[in-house]
GROMACS .gro file of C-alpha atoms in nm:
model
  383
    1MET     CA    1   8.450  11.699   8.948
    2GLU     CA    2   8.563  11.952   9.199
    3LEU     CA    3   8.667  11.751   9.512
    4SER     CA    4   8.755  11.351   9.550
    5ILE     CA    5   8.729  11.263   9.902
    6VAL     CA    6   8.961  10.964   9.954
    7VAL     CA    7   8.812  10.743  10.228
    8PRO     CA    8   9.097  10.483  10.328
    9THR     CA    9   8.908  10.173  10.521
   10TYR     CA   10   8.975   9.901  10.737
   11ASN     CA   11   8.657   9.676  10.870
   12GLU     CA   12   8.442   9.937  10.886
   13ALA     CA   13   8.085   9.791  10.691
   14PRO     CA   14   7.914   9.927  10.977
   15ASN     CA   15   7.952  10.298  10.914
   16VAL     CA   16   7.985  10.325  10.518
   17ALA     CA   17   7.571  10.385  10.488
   18GLU     CA   18   7.605  10.721  10.747
   19LEU     CA   19   7.923  10.809  10.591
   20VAL     CA   20   7.801  10.828  10.260
   21ALA     CA   21   7.455  10.989  10.364
   22ARG     CA   22   7.630  11.215  10.561
   23THR     CA   23   7.875  11.360  10.295
   24ALA     CA   24   7.615  11.372  10.037
   25ALA     CA   25   7.382  11.598  10.217
   26ALA     CA   26   7.691  11.821  10.330
   27MET     CA   27   7.828  11.878   9.956
   28ASN     CA   28   7.541  12.145   9.871
   29GLY     CA   29   7.642  12.200   9.552
   30ILE     CA   30   8.009  12.054   9.540
   31ARG     CA   31   8.050  11.856   9.268
   32ALA     CA   32   8.198  11.599   9.461
   33GLU     CA   33   8.263  11.159   9.428
   34ILE     CA   34   8.395  10.972   9.733
   35VAL     CA   35   8.677  10.695   9.652
   36PHE     CA   36   8.694  10.428   9.926
   37VAL     CA   37   9.019  10.249   9.945
   38ASP     CA   38   8.940   9.909  10.110
   39ASP     CA   39   9.200   9.678  10.294
   40SER     CA   40   8.938   9.510  10.485
   41THR     CA   41   8.892   9.128  10.567
   42ASP     CA   42   8.532   9.147  10.641
   43ASP     CA   43   8.248   9.273  10.389
   44THR     CA   44   8.306   9.612  10.346
   45ALA     CA   45   8.386   9.622  10.023
   46ASP     CA   46   8.044   9.466   9.965
   47GLU     CA   47   7.856   9.721  10.153
   48ILE     CA   48   8.054   9.983   9.995
   49ARG     CA   49   7.889   9.855   9.654
   50ARG     CA   50   7.557   9.810   9.797
   51VAL     CA   51   7.574  10.207   9.923
   52ALA     CA   52   7.653  10.315   9.619
   53ALA     CA   53   7.369  10.157   9.425
   54GLU     CA   54   7.158  10.412   9.590
   55ALA     CA   55   7.400  10.714   9.675
   56THR     CA   56   7.293  11.035   9.483
   57ILE     CA   57   7.697  11.102   9.466
   58PRO     CA   58   7.913  10.877   9.254
   59VAL     CA   59   8.074  10.612   9.506
   60ARG     CA   60   8.342  10.435   9.411
   61VAL     CA   61   8.545  10.126   9.537
   62ILE     CA   62   8.926   9.984   9.535
   63HIS     CA   63   8.963   9.650   9.707
   64ARG     CA   64   9.313   9.593   9.771
   65ASP     CA   65   9.389   9.229   9.876
   66ILE     CA   66   9.771   9.313   9.979
   67ALA     CA   67   9.802   9.635  10.226
   68THR     CA   68  10.082   9.744  10.080
   69GLY     CA   69  10.223  10.092  10.296
   70GLY     CA   70   9.941  10.044  10.509
   71LEU     CA   71   9.625  10.331  10.549
   72GLY     CA   72   9.908  10.561  10.387
   73GLY     CA   73   9.980  10.324  10.042
   74ALA     CA   74   9.594  10.323  10.064
   75VAL     CA   75   9.536  10.738  10.022
   76MET     CA   76   9.830  10.700   9.732
   77VAL     CA   77   9.637  10.451   9.582
   78GLY     CA   78   9.339  10.695   9.635
   79PHE     CA   79   9.495  11.007   9.466
   80ASP     CA   80   9.598  10.832   9.183
   81ALA     CA   81   9.225  10.729   9.077
   82ALA     CA   82   9.055  11.036   9.215
   83THR     CA   83   8.879  11.174   8.901
   84SER     CA   84   8.960  11.601   9.081
   85ASP     CA   85   9.287  11.683   9.158
   86ILE     CA   86   9.164  11.828   9.492
   87CYS     CA   87   9.157  11.576   9.745
   88VAL     CA   88   9.026  11.540  10.071
   89VAL     CA   89   9.108  11.243  10.325
   90MET     CA   90   8.907  11.125  10.550
   91ASP     CA   91   8.873  10.814  10.787
   92GLY     CA   92   8.586  10.589  10.756
   93ASP     CA   93   8.483  10.563  11.121
   94LEU     CA   94   8.309  10.890  11.131
   95GLN     CA   95   8.542  11.073  11.361
   96HIS     CA   96   8.613  11.324  11.086
   97PRO     CA   97   8.252  11.477  11.040
   98PRO     CA   98   8.168  11.485  10.675
   99GLU     CA   99   7.974  11.828  10.756
  100ASP     CA  100   8.325  11.997  10.755
  101ILE     CA  101   8.409  11.920  10.426
  102PRO     CA  102   8.304  12.268  10.297
  103ARG     CA  103   8.486  12.434  10.523
  104LEU     CA  104   8.792  12.277  10.395
  105TRP     CA  105   8.649  12.319  10.034
  106ARG     CA  106   8.564  12.675  10.128
  107ARG     CA  107   8.934  12.775  10.295
  108TYR     CA  108   9.084  12.613   9.962
  109THR     CA  109   8.894  12.815   9.725
  110VAL     CA  110   9.030  13.142   9.839
  111GLY     CA  111   9.361  13.080   9.627
  112ASP     CA  112   9.634  13.088   9.866
  113VAL     CA  113   9.713  12.775   9.957
  114ASP     CA  114   9.789  12.419   9.804
  115ALA     CA  115   9.664  12.212  10.161
  116VAL     CA  116   9.397  12.256  10.439
  117VAL     CA  117   9.469  12.091  10.782
  118ALA     CA  118   9.163  11.999  10.966
  119SER     CA  119   9.263  12.049  11.300
  120ARG     CA  120   9.180  11.919  11.676
  121TYR     CA  121   9.421  12.195  11.855
  122ASN     CA  122   9.405  12.487  11.677
  123GLY     CA  123   9.113  12.793  11.800
  124GLU     CA  124   8.802  12.584  11.868
  125GLY     CA  125   8.933  12.243  11.791
  126THR     CA  126   8.860  11.948  12.033
  127ASN     CA  127   8.964  11.607  12.048
  128GLY     CA  128   8.704  11.468  12.275
  129GLY     CA  129   8.719  11.149  12.015
  130LEU     CA  130   8.992  11.016  12.195
  131ALA     CA  131   8.898  10.754  12.462
  132GLY     CA  132   9.036  10.848  12.801
  133ALA     CA  133   9.306  11.057  12.937
  134SER     CA  134   9.606  10.848  12.879
  135ARG     CA  135   9.549  10.827  12.450
  136ILE     CA  136   9.488  11.221  12.474
  137ALA     CA  137   9.827  11.240  12.662
  138VAL     CA  138   9.979  11.033  12.407
  139SER     CA  139   9.830  11.213  12.099
  140LYS     CA  140   9.977  11.564  12.251
  141SER     CA  141  10.314  11.392  12.332
  142ALA     CA  142  10.332  11.271  12.005
  143THR     CA  143  10.247  11.584  11.823
  144LEU     CA  144  10.489  11.785  12.018
  145LEU     CA  145  10.755  11.539  11.943
  146THR     CA  146  10.689  11.565  11.555
  147LYS     CA  147  10.677  11.934  11.569
  148ALA     CA  148  11.010  11.925  11.757
  149MET     CA  149  11.174  11.677  11.493
  150PHE     CA  150  11.075  11.923  11.206
  151PRO     CA  151  11.038  12.260  11.326
  152GLY     CA  152  11.051  12.442  10.969
  153ARG     CA  153  10.824  12.215  10.763
  154LEU     CA  154  10.578  12.196  11.040
  155LYS     CA  155  10.609  12.574  11.116
  156GLY     CA  156  10.215  12.707  11.193
  157VAL     CA  157  10.069  12.322  11.153
  158SER     CA  158   9.960  12.221  11.515
  159ASP     CA  159   9.785  11.924  11.397
  160PRO     CA  160  10.002  11.710  11.162
  161MET     CA  161   9.909  11.406  11.296
  162THR     CA  162   9.544  11.444  11.190
  163GLY     CA  163   9.406  11.205  10.905
  164PHE     CA  164   9.152  11.457  10.807
  165PHE     CA  165   9.264  11.707  10.528
  166LEU     CA  166   9.215  11.889  10.209
  167ILE     CA  167   9.503  11.865   9.917
  168ASP     CA  168   9.569  11.971   9.579
  169ARG     CA  169   9.747  11.647   9.441
  170ARG     CA  170   9.913  11.831   9.174
  171ARG     CA  171  10.152  11.990   9.422
  172LEU     CA  172  10.261  11.617   9.504
  173ASP     CA  173  10.508  11.392   9.366
  174LEU     CA  174  10.356  11.096   9.427
  175ARG     CA  175  10.689  10.860   9.308
  176THR     CA  176  10.874  11.062   9.596
  177LEU     CA  177  10.634  10.976   9.862
  178LYS     CA  178  10.699  10.622  10.057
  179PRO     CA  179  10.417  10.607  10.300
  180ARG     CA  180  10.500  10.326  10.565
  181GLY     CA  181  10.205  10.385  10.811
  182PHE     CA  182   9.910  10.560  10.864
  183LYS     CA  183  10.034  10.902  10.956
  184ILE     CA  184  10.014  11.003  10.593
  185LEU     CA  185   9.997  11.397  10.644
  186LEU     CA  186  10.326  11.379  10.836
  187GLU     CA  187  10.471  11.182  10.545
  188ILE     CA  188  10.328  11.444  10.289
  189LEU     CA  189  10.414  11.800  10.515
  190ALA     CA  190  10.782  11.646  10.602
  191ARG     CA  191  10.856  11.578  10.202
  192THR     CA  192  10.685  11.835  10.038
  193THR     CA  193  10.701  12.225  10.054
  194LEU     CA  194  10.374  12.319  10.070
  195ARG     CA  195  10.160  12.639  10.162
  196VAL     CA  196   9.897  12.531  10.473
  197ALA     CA  197   9.602  12.667  10.653
  198GLU     CA  198   9.433  12.524  10.963
  199VAL     CA  199   9.024  12.495  11.018
  200PRO     CA  200   8.932  12.361  11.392
  201PHE     CA  201   8.705  12.043  11.418
  202ASP     CA  202   8.583  11.843  11.683
  203PHE     CA  203   8.717  11.467  11.657
  204ALA     CA  204   8.406  11.306  11.728
  205ASP     CA  205   8.347  10.996  11.908
  206ARG     CA  206   8.377  10.649  11.693
  207ASN     CA  207   8.018  10.602  11.522
  208ALA     CA  208   8.060  10.205  11.528
  209GLY     CA  209   8.333   9.929  11.522
  210GLU     CA  210   8.685   9.891  11.712
  211SER     CA  211   8.942  10.129  11.736
  212LYS     CA  212   9.253  10.077  11.542
  213ALA     CA  213   9.486  10.222  11.795
  214SER     CA  214   9.735   9.978  11.949
  215PHE     CA  215  10.090   9.950  12.071
  216ARG     CA  216  10.199   9.795  11.739
  217GLN     CA  217  10.065  10.115  11.543
  218GLY     CA  218  10.266  10.322  11.801
  219ALA     CA  219  10.548  10.133  11.724
  220HIS     CA  220  10.472  10.193  11.365
  221PHE     CA  221  10.456  10.579  11.400
  222LEU     CA  222  10.802  10.604  11.603
  223THR     CA  223  10.946  10.418  11.338
  224GLN     CA  224  10.811  10.632  11.061
  225LEU     CA  225  10.929  10.924  11.209
  226THR     CA  226  11.253  10.820  11.261
  227MET     CA  227  11.290  10.721  10.912
  228LEU     CA  228  11.142  11.036  10.765
  229ARG     CA  229  11.398  11.253  11.013
  230PHE     CA  230  11.701  11.039  10.952
  231GLY     CA  231  11.643  10.804  10.681
  232LYS     CA  232  11.698  10.386  10.608
  233MET     CA  233  12.071  10.477  10.740
  234SER     CA  234  12.001  10.535  11.047
  235MET     CA  235  11.751  10.257  11.154
  236PHE     CA  236  12.026  10.035  11.010
  237ALA     CA  237  12.240  10.184  11.288
  238VAL     CA  238  12.025  10.146  11.542
  239ILE     CA  239  11.928   9.748  11.451
  240GLY     CA  240  12.300   9.760  11.473
  241GLY     CA  241  12.366   9.910  11.793
  242LEU     CA  242  12.060   9.717  11.954
  243GLY     CA  243  12.298   9.417  11.789
  244ALA     CA  244  12.633   9.510  11.958
  245VAL     CA  245  12.471   9.527  12.316
  246ALA     CA  246  12.284   9.220  12.226
  247ASN     CA  247  12.622   9.043  12.123
  248ILE     CA  248  12.763   9.157  12.450
  249ALA     CA  249  12.512   9.074  12.680
  250ILE     CA  250  12.476   8.669  12.505
  251VAL     CA  251  12.901   8.677  12.546
  252TRP     CA  252  12.867   8.745  12.903
  253LEU     CA  253  12.582   8.518  13.015
  254LEU     CA  254  12.740   8.218  12.800
  255THR     CA  255  13.040   8.266  12.926
  256ARG     CA  256  12.929   8.304  13.291
  257TRP     CA  257  12.764   7.974  13.217
  258GLY     CA  258  13.095   7.814  13.135
  259VAL     CA  259  13.100   7.827  12.746
  260GLY     CA  260  13.452   7.864  12.642
  261ASP     CA  261  13.563   8.250  12.502
  262ILE     CA  262  13.540   8.155  12.106
  263PRO     CA  263  13.253   7.956  12.112
  264ALA     CA  264  13.073   8.201  12.309
  265MET     CA  265  13.188   8.481  12.080
  266ILE     CA  266  13.071   8.272  11.752
  267VAL     CA  267  12.716   8.189  11.910
  268ALA     CA  268  12.644   8.549  11.970
  269ALA     CA  269  12.756   8.693  11.631
  270GLU     CA  270  12.547   8.472  11.458
  271THR     CA  271  12.257   8.477  11.691
  272THR     CA  272  12.276   8.898  11.644
  273ILE     CA  273  12.325   8.863  11.256
  274ILE     CA  274  12.018   8.665  11.259
  275ALA     CA  275  11.809   8.897  11.482
  276ASN     CA  276  11.961   9.213  11.243
  277PHE     CA  277  11.815   9.027  10.924
  278LEU     CA  278  11.490   9.011  11.059
  279LEU     CA  279  11.480   9.345  11.222
  280GLN     CA  280  11.571   9.495  10.906
  281GLU     CA  281  11.322   9.319  10.729
  282ARG     CA  282  11.056   9.476  10.944
  283PHE     CA  283  11.163   9.805  11.000
  284VAL     CA  284  11.410   9.924  10.754
  285PHE     CA  285  11.398   9.785  10.395
  286GLN     CA  286  10.998   9.656  10.461
  287ASP     CA  287  10.889   9.871  10.148
  288VAL     CA  288  11.157   9.718   9.918
  289LYS     CA  289  11.123   9.366  10.010
  290ALA     CA  290  10.775   9.313   9.760
  291GLU     CA  291  11.019   9.351   9.470
  292ALA     CA  292  11.350   9.177   9.604
  293SER     CA  293  11.454   8.781   9.540
  294GLY     CA  294  11.289   8.558   9.831
  295VAL     CA  295  11.333   8.595  10.209
  296TRP     CA  296  11.566   8.298  10.220
  297GLU     CA  297  11.776   8.394   9.921
  298ARG     CA  298  11.777   8.760  10.108
  299PHE     CA  299  11.885   8.588  10.432
  300ALA     CA  300  12.175   8.374  10.290
  301LYS     CA  301  12.314   8.678  10.096
  302SER     CA  302  12.309   8.909  10.448
  303PHE     CA  303  12.389   8.566  10.659
  304GLY     CA  304  12.726   8.558  10.404
  305PHE     CA  305  12.814   8.937  10.374
  306ASN     CA  306  12.848   8.975  10.756
  307ASN     CA  307  13.014   8.669  10.856
  308ALA     CA  308  13.292   8.733  10.557
  309GLU     CA  309  13.308   9.094  10.664
  310ALA     CA  310  13.365   9.000  11.045
  311LEU     CA  311  13.651   8.731  10.907
  312LEU     CA  312  13.786   9.031  10.743
  313ARG     CA  313  13.756   9.278  10.961
  314ILE     CA  314  13.968   9.166  11.251
  315PRO     CA  315  14.241   9.089  11.078
  316LEU     CA  316  14.197   9.456  10.887
  317THR     CA  317  14.223   9.637  11.265
  318ALA     CA  318  14.535   9.462  11.373
  319LEU     CA  319  14.684   9.560  11.041
  320LEU     CA  320  14.556   9.916  11.170
  321ILE     CA  321  14.743   9.861  11.502
  322SER     CA  322  15.078   9.748  11.357
  323THR     CA  323  15.115   9.986  11.071
  324TRP     CA  324  14.963  10.310  11.220
  325HIS     CA  325  15.091  10.209  11.571
  326ILE     CA  326  14.718  10.349  11.697
  327SER     CA  327  14.542  10.164  11.968
  328VAL     CA  328  14.273   9.897  11.953
  329VAL     CA  329  13.993  10.107  12.021
  330ILE     CA  330  14.074  10.372  11.767
  331ALA     CA  331  14.155  10.114  11.531
  332THR     CA  332  13.805   9.907  11.588
  333THR     CA  333  13.636  10.209  11.610
  334ILE     CA  334  13.727  10.282  11.236
  335THR     CA  335  13.653   9.935  11.072
  336LEU     CA  336  13.326   9.954  11.250
  337ALA     CA  337  13.250  10.242  11.094
  338LEU     CA  338  13.371  10.103  10.758
  339ALA     CA  339  13.198   9.803  10.821
  340PHE     CA  340  12.875   9.979  10.915
  341VAL     CA  341  12.891  10.159  10.552
  342ALA     CA  342  12.956   9.862  10.379
  343ARG     CA  343  12.672   9.636  10.501
  344PHE     CA  344  12.451   9.934  10.450
  345LEU     CA  345  12.547   9.965  10.093
  346PHE     CA  346  12.548   9.598  10.031
  347HIS     CA  347  12.196   9.537  10.210
  348ALA     CA  348  12.046   9.811   9.990
  349LEU     CA  349  12.183   9.776   9.645
  350VAL     CA  350  12.263   9.380   9.688
  351VAL     CA  351  11.987   9.226   9.913
  352TYR     CA  352  11.725   9.359   9.833
  353ALA     CA  353  11.768   9.493   9.488
  354PRO     CA  354  11.464   9.393   9.249
  355SER     CA  355  11.506   9.003   9.172
  356ARG     CA  356  11.371   9.109   8.775
  357SER     CA  357  11.676   9.229   8.546
  358ARG     CA  358  11.954   9.290   8.823
  359ARG     CA  359  12.144   9.500   8.617
  360LYS     CA  360  11.902   9.729   8.642
  361GLY     CA  361  11.758   9.666   8.956
  362VAL     CA  362  12.116   9.769   9.103
  363LYS     CA  363  12.149  10.109   8.886
  364THR     CA  364  11.777  10.142   9.021
  365ARG     CA  365  11.845  10.093   9.390
  366THR     CA  366  12.195  10.276   9.369
  367ARG     CA  367  11.948  10.569   9.230
  368GLU     CA  368  11.723  10.560   9.534
  369VAL     CA  369  11.997  10.511   9.800
  370LEU     CA  370  12.175  10.826   9.671
  371GLU     CA  371  11.874  11.026   9.692
  372GLU     CA  372  11.765  10.894  10.038
  373LEU     CA  373  12.123  10.991  10.173
  374ASP     CA  374  12.067  11.336   9.976
  375ASP     CA  375  11.716  11.361  10.169
  376GLN     CA  376  11.884  11.338  10.513
  377VAL     CA  377  12.155  11.637  10.454
  378MET     CA  378  11.864  11.924  10.500
  379ALA     CA  379  11.888  12.269  10.485
  380PRO     CA  380  11.832  12.400  10.874
  381GLY     CA  381  11.509  12.571  10.674
  382GLU     CA  382  11.357  12.242  10.561
  383LEU     CA  383  11.440  12.049  10.930
   0.00000   0.00000   0.00000
């Protein structure tokens, strides 16, 4: 097998037969297989099996009941299951024309690259399949933002957001990839040094079904971009900053309504502690919470630590003021910085430690956290 074509699908049953037929016709001497990784809630997996029975090239389907890692996670599963080390990734909606797969293959066989990206923005490439001027503007803006955040890694890549590319999986360490959304190529390029070439392609109209683009996916993308560029600690800090602003707003509002200062501060503190936990679950530690203890146990640990930290931080601030004779602003800044690091480490190493074998889990999480912190300190040429 020379080529494995990995197709992540979510409710794409109407497109399966045509995708397989066009792909088989396009191979023209290339020994290829199609590996569908299906997260659908409809009959897409059954349709793939039906089409596979009559297909002229090998077709397999892996159906996931739990869509861990979203589309990016599906691609990782496909890479792991592929027969060939050379993998093409493409969407299942036929906006990525199967007829262009041989062009990616021919460019790769020149032998001087590890990946070939099908680009909407290179040469004669087009993005006509994007519905309307607003989606085109959003796509181009997101591409510019991404390239600005990774100018070194993405140098020479005009379309890091495409979902249509060929890659030699031997150049990847699948254990280091942490797919959190649908921009898997961006994840790969940001974490791996690869030799990349591009070929232009025409991004076609969707063949059937509904587009998966949404505001929610936009939020996922921004979260993914932030996590790639700055890591978990930065997102943890953003949520903490939002919590601080919310805390002040709640105190102001409650005191305006006649609530006493102390009760208002207690209500604000407890409300933001709970809100911060929910946001951290969703945007910071979502990739490890499945292996951690149950949600109520995680909440109890987080809630207890944050309250204990607050009780310790106030007298420590007072001690710094009286001992070092520094201003309350400087003392508060010092203790808040210490508290931030302590909160992050406690959550990363304890709250979200794997539930099985606590001692082994903490060691594993400690190594992972240190690796993530190290990843954030990139050399200028790797940015």
